[in-house]
mmCIF file of C-alpha atoms in Angstrom:
data_model
loop_
_atom_site.group_PDB
_atom_site.id
_atom_site.type_symbol
_atom_site.label_atom_id
_atom_site.label_comp_id
_atom_site.label_asym_id
_atom_site.label_seq_id
_atom_site.Cartn_x
_atom_site.Cartn_y
_atom_site.Cartn_z
ATOM 1 C CA UNK Y 1 -0.113 0.208 0.166
ATOM 2 C CA UNK Y 2 1.567 3.702 -0.712
ATOM 3 C CA UNK Y 3 0.714 5.776 1.825
ATOM 4 C CA UNK Y 4 -1.271 8.518 0.731
ATOM 5 C CA UNK Y 5 0.865 11.599 1.026
ATOM 6 C CA UNK Y 6 2.695 10.155 -1.738
ATOM 7 C CA UNK Y 7 -0.330 10.017 -3.944
ATOM 8 C CA UNK Y 8 -0.610 14.420 -3.606
ATOM 9 C CA UNK Y 9 2.186 17.038 -4.271
ATOM 10 C CA UNK Y 10 4.916 17.537 -2.116
ATOM 11 C CA UNK Y 11 6.276 20.440 -1.637
ATOM 12 C CA UNK Y 12 10.231 20.877 -1.675
ATOM 13 C CA UNK Y 13 11.849 24.247 0.293
ATOM 14 C CA UNK Y 14 15.400 24.697 -0.301
ATOM 15 C CA UNK Y 15 18.521 27.720 -0.348
ATOM 16 C CA UNK Y 16 21.652 27.794 -1.715
ATOM 17 C CA UNK Y 17 23.544 28.809 1.346
ATOM 18 C CA UNK Y 18 23.163 28.087 4.900
ATOM 19 C CA UNK Y 19 22.866 32.153 5.702
ATOM 20 C CA UNK Y 20 21.083 32.451 2.452
ATOM 21 C CA UNK Y 21 17.756 35.137 3.118
ATOM 22 C CA UNK Y 22 15.867 33.698 0.075
ATOM 23 C CA UNK Y 23 14.451 30.494 0.318
ATOM 24 C CA UNK Y 24 12.900 28.631 -2.546
ATOM 25 C CA UNK Y 25 10.207 26.092 -2.831
ATOM 26 C CA UNK Y 26 9.197 23.323 -5.976
ATOM 27 C CA UNK Y 27 6.585 20.955 -6.017
ATOM 28 C CA UNK Y 28 7.355 17.195 -6.429
ATOM 29 C CA UNK Y 29 4.469 14.940 -8.370
ATOM 30 C CA UNK Y 30 2.744 12.601 -6.481
ATOM 31 C CA UNK Y 31 3.726 8.984 -7.615
ATOM 32 C CA UNK Y 32 -0.377 8.609 -9.064
ATOM 33 C CA UNK Y 33 0.149 12.027 -11.194
ATOM 34 C CA UNK Y 34 0.396 13.323 -13.733
ATOM 35 C CA UNK Y 35 3.274 15.458 -14.482
ATOM 36 C CA UNK Y 36 2.472 19.651 -15.209
ATOM 37 C CA UNK Y 37 5.034 21.081 -17.034
ATOM 38 C CA UNK Y 38 5.225 24.011 -18.624
ATOM 39 C CA UNK Y 39 7.475 25.303 -22.316
ATOM 40 C CA UNK Y 40 9.102 27.937 -23.615
ATOM 41 C CA UNK Y 41 11.389 28.780 -26.156
ATOM 42 C CA UNK Y 42 12.787 32.001 -27.630
ATOM 43 C CA UNK Y 43 13.207 33.839 -24.266
ATOM 44 C CA UNK Y 44 15.071 37.210 -25.042
ATOM 45 C CA UNK Y 45 14.560 39.722 -27.802
ATOM 46 C CA UNK Y 46 16.447 40.280 -30.779
ATOM 47 C CA UNK Y 47 15.584 43.951 -31.253
ATOM 48 C CA UNK Y 48 16.686 46.365 -28.096
ATOM 49 C CA UNK Y 49 13.518 48.511 -28.925
ATOM 50 C CA UNK Y 50 11.104 46.045 -29.127
ATOM 51 C CA UNK Y 51 12.219 44.418 -26.021
ATOM 52 C CA UNK Y 52 12.262 48.193 -24.286
ATOM 53 C CA UNK Y 53 8.095 48.795 -25.647
ATOM 54 C CA UNK Y 54 6.906 44.762 -24.519
ATOM 55 C CA UNK Y 55 8.789 45.440 -20.921
ATOM 56 C CA UNK Y 56 11.090 42.581 -21.771
ATOM 57 C CA UNK Y 57 10.456 38.764 -20.862
ATOM 58 C CA UNK Y 58 9.295 40.330 -17.520
ATOM 59 C CA UNK Y 59 5.397 39.912 -18.541
ATOM 60 C CA UNK Y 60 5.800 36.076 -19.860
ATOM 61 C CA UNK Y 61 7.213 35.346 -16.319
ATOM 62 C CA UNK Y 62 4.873 37.215 -14.702
ATOM 63 C CA UNK Y 63 2.100 35.106 -16.420
ATOM 64 C CA UNK Y 64 3.821 32.065 -15.292
ATOM 65 C CA UNK Y 65 4.632 32.836 -12.024
ATOM 66 C CA UNK Y 66 0.921 33.314 -11.897
ATOM 67 C CA UNK Y 67 0.007 30.556 -13.256
ATOM 68 C CA UNK Y 68 2.500 28.541 -10.834
ATOM 69 C CA UNK Y 69 0.828 29.667 -7.845
ATOM 70 C CA UNK Y 70 -2.992 28.540 -9.288
ATOM 71 C CA UNK Y 71 -1.716 25.112 -10.488
ATOM 72 C CA UNK Y 72 1.908 24.784 -9.939
ATOM 73 C CA UNK Y 73 4.407 23.121 -12.634
ATOM 74 C CA UNK Y 74 6.335 19.970 -11.912
ATOM 75 C CA UNK Y 75 9.057 20.850 -14.607
ATOM 76 C CA UNK Y 76 9.249 23.967 -17.008
ATOM 77 C CA UNK Y 77 11.358 23.080 -20.627
ATOM 78 C CA UNK Y 78 13.346 25.099 -22.316
ATOM 79 C CA UNK Y 79 13.380 24.196 -25.762
ATOM 80 C CA UNK Y 80 16.631 26.665 -27.217
ATOM 81 C CA UNK Y 81 17.433 30.350 -27.250
ATOM 82 C CA UNK Y 82 16.503 31.232 -23.972
ATOM 83 C CA UNK Y 83 19.254 33.827 -24.558
ATOM 84 C CA UNK Y 84 20.507 35.554 -27.360
ATOM 85 C CA UNK Y 85 24.159 36.679 -27.805
ATOM 86 C CA UNK Y 86 23.660 38.323 -30.953
ATOM 87 C CA UNK Y 87 25.336 41.375 -29.529
ATOM 88 C CA UNK Y 88 28.778 39.803 -29.816
ATOM 89 C CA UNK Y 89 29.504 40.269 -32.840
ATOM 90 C CA UNK Y 90 29.243 44.438 -32.401
ATOM 91 C CA UNK Y 91 32.417 44.012 -30.415
ATOM 92 C CA UNK Y 92 34.975 46.671 -31.363
ATOM 93 C CA UNK Y 93 37.587 44.011 -30.779
ATOM 94 C CA UNK Y 94 36.214 42.232 -33.119
ATOM 95 C CA UNK Y 95 35.962 44.319 -36.058
ATOM 96 C CA UNK Y 96 38.955 43.489 -37.938
ATOM 97 C CA UNK Y 97 38.629 39.640 -37.549
ATOM 98 C CA UNK Y 98 35.217 40.404 -38.955
ATOM 99 C CA UNK Y 99 36.757 42.828 -42.163
ATOM 100 C CA UNK Y 100 38.211 39.261 -43.198
ATOM 101 C CA UNK Y 101 37.094 37.822 -46.150
ATOM 102 C CA UNK Y 102 38.801 34.680 -46.549
ATOM 103 C CA UNK Y 103 38.327 31.734 -44.209
ATOM 104 C CA UNK Y 104 42.045 30.592 -44.075
ATOM 105 C CA UNK Y 105 42.757 34.129 -42.967
ATOM 106 C CA UNK Y 106 39.701 34.060 -40.169
ATOM 107 C CA UNK Y 107 40.715 31.007 -39.207
ATOM 108 C CA UNK Y 108 44.788 31.512 -39.256
ATOM 109 C CA UNK Y 109 43.936 34.949 -36.764
ATOM 110 C CA UNK Y 110 45.506 34.308 -33.496
ATOM 111 C CA UNK Y 111 41.900 34.228 -31.610
ATOM 112 C CA UNK Y 112 40.912 30.804 -33.439
ATOM 113 C CA UNK Y 113 39.257 27.833 -30.957
ATOM 114 C CA UNK Y 114 43.226 26.406 -30.793
ATOM 115 C CA UNK Y 115 44.252 29.924 -29.535
ATOM 116 C CA UNK Y 116 41.497 29.494 -26.692
ATOM 117 C CA UNK Y 117 41.845 26.316 -25.755
ATOM 118 C CA UNK Y 118 45.423 26.990 -25.459
ATOM 119 C CA UNK Y 119 44.355 30.034 -22.881
ATOM 120 C CA UNK Y 120 42.524 27.735 -21.161
ATOM 121 C CA UNK Y 121 44.806 25.037 -20.752
ATOM 122 C CA UNK Y 122 47.475 27.841 -19.647
ATOM 123 C CA UNK Y 123 44.307 28.791 -17.063
ATOM 124 C CA UNK Y 124 43.876 25.560 -15.782
ATOM 125 C CA UNK Y 125 47.419 24.896 -15.103
ATOM 126 C CA UNK Y 126 48.000 28.056 -13.282
ATOM 127 C CA UNK Y 127 45.187 28.469 -11.332
ATOM 128 C CA UNK Y 128 43.978 31.408 -12.695
ATOM 129 C CA UNK Y 129 40.298 32.401 -13.537
ATOM 130 C CA UNK Y 130 40.916 35.507 -15.715
ATOM 131 C CA UNK Y 131 42.906 35.701 -19.092
ATOM 132 C CA UNK Y 132 44.514 38.727 -18.324
ATOM 133 C CA UNK Y 133 46.439 36.771 -15.151
ATOM 134 C CA UNK Y 134 47.437 33.702 -17.169
ATOM 135 C CA UNK Y 135 50.880 34.006 -19.533
ATOM 136 C CA UNK Y 136 50.039 33.511 -22.796
ATOM 137 C CA UNK Y 137 51.319 33.455 -26.442
ATOM 138 C CA UNK Y 138 47.904 35.403 -27.736
ATOM 139 C CA UNK Y 139 48.856 39.048 -29.024
ATOM 140 C CA UNK Y 140 47.672 42.224 -27.815
ATOM 141 C CA UNK Y 141 45.098 42.126 -29.963
ATOM 142 C CA UNK Y 142 43.897 38.363 -29.418
ATOM 143 C CA UNK Y 143 43.815 39.189 -26.100
ATOM 144 C CA UNK Y 144 41.684 42.009 -26.198
ATOM 145 C CA UNK Y 145 39.305 40.023 -28.747
ATOM 146 C CA UNK Y 146 39.525 37.003 -25.863
ATOM 147 C CA UNK Y 147 38.591 39.396 -22.752
ATOM 148 C CA UNK Y 148 35.765 41.107 -25.026
ATOM 149 C CA UNK Y 149 34.247 38.669 -25.995
ATOM 150 C CA UNK Y 150 34.774 36.359 -22.554
ATOM 151 C CA UNK Y 151 33.182 39.812 -20.848
ATOM 152 C CA UNK Y 152 29.912 40.050 -23.354
ATOM 153 C CA UNK Y 153 28.710 36.542 -22.761
ATOM 154 C CA UNK Y 154 29.812 36.621 -18.946
ATOM 155 C CA UNK Y 155 27.785 40.116 -18.461
ATOM 156 C CA UNK Y 156 24.854 39.117 -20.512
ATOM 157 C CA UNK Y 157 24.577 35.582 -18.935
ATOM 158 C CA UNK Y 158 24.160 37.560 -15.797
ATOM 159 C CA UNK Y 159 21.799 40.704 -16.527
ATOM 160 C CA UNK Y 160 19.455 37.733 -18.121
ATOM 161 C CA UNK Y 161 19.429 34.979 -15.951
ATOM 162 C CA UNK Y 162 19.171 37.256 -12.863
ATOM 163 C CA UNK Y 163 16.238 39.491 -14.253
ATOM 164 C CA UNK Y 164 13.606 39.142 -10.898
ATOM 165 C CA UNK Y 165 10.279 36.997 -12.616
ATOM 166 C CA UNK Y 166 13.351 34.444 -14.761
ATOM 167 C CA UNK Y 167 14.921 34.677 -11.328
ATOM 168 C CA UNK Y 168 12.094 33.568 -9.154
ATOM 169 C CA UNK Y 169 10.429 30.542 -12.174
ATOM 170 C CA UNK Y 170 14.108 29.455 -11.950
ATOM 171 C CA UNK Y 171 14.343 29.163 -8.178
ATOM 172 C CA UNK Y 172 10.844 27.149 -8.231
ATOM 173 C CA UNK Y 173 10.215 25.321 -11.194
ATOM 174 C CA UNK Y 174 12.907 23.002 -12.266
ATOM 175 C CA UNK Y 175 13.490 23.580 -15.352
ATOM 176 C CA UNK Y 176 15.452 21.328 -18.063
ATOM 177 C CA UNK Y 177 17.001 23.574 -21.264
ATOM 178 C CA UNK Y 178 18.214 22.552 -24.735
ATOM 179 C CA UNK Y 179 21.070 24.189 -26.245
ATOM 180 C CA UNK Y 180 20.209 26.048 -30.009
ATOM 181 C CA UNK Y 181 21.942 23.785 -33.070
ATOM 182 C CA UNK Y 182 23.465 26.795 -34.219
ATOM 183 C CA UNK Y 183 26.091 26.177 -31.561
ATOM 184 C CA UNK Y 184 28.284 23.948 -33.912
ATOM 185 C CA UNK Y 185 28.399 27.815 -36.164
ATOM 186 C CA UNK Y 186 30.033 29.208 -33.257
ATOM 187 C CA UNK Y 187 32.622 26.748 -32.099
ATOM 188 C CA UNK Y 188 33.872 26.490 -35.907
ATOM 189 C CA UNK Y 189 34.031 30.432 -36.071
ATOM 190 C CA UNK Y 190 35.678 30.674 -32.882
#
């Protein structure tokens, strides 16, 4: 015989740090229940003007949180494009690299995937977390490219994932996120 509490939703509270003031809660379905889940994709905007006009992603996540409070979801599936990073191509340090039409020239440029791997390997061996602290053979231009790209991705991810309503949803509904299919293109370019 299955205990009664296994047949209904169970709420589980958690904190990331023992001293954290913010507690999170997620819902585990009962053994005999059907899962309640949500799906989303394209969690952002390509156009900054449209993003400002629409209020960003906050209205979507306010609605999701309202639905979650009414009837708690057990999981959310992110179907790709949770974060747009197209603006990386507007970085000043990438301008000369982007002007190279010849693929061979572009691949020979000091900021290539091989150079990035070497840089990361050197950082791990030196136990450093910042590229500018690690001795490297990268040229100043390549180092500047690497620093700007790394800083762009870091700040873009922090800005996006810490938006109030979205971070509340991340903290209260377990998420499964899919990586977009165009990832190999980025891998080849860098």
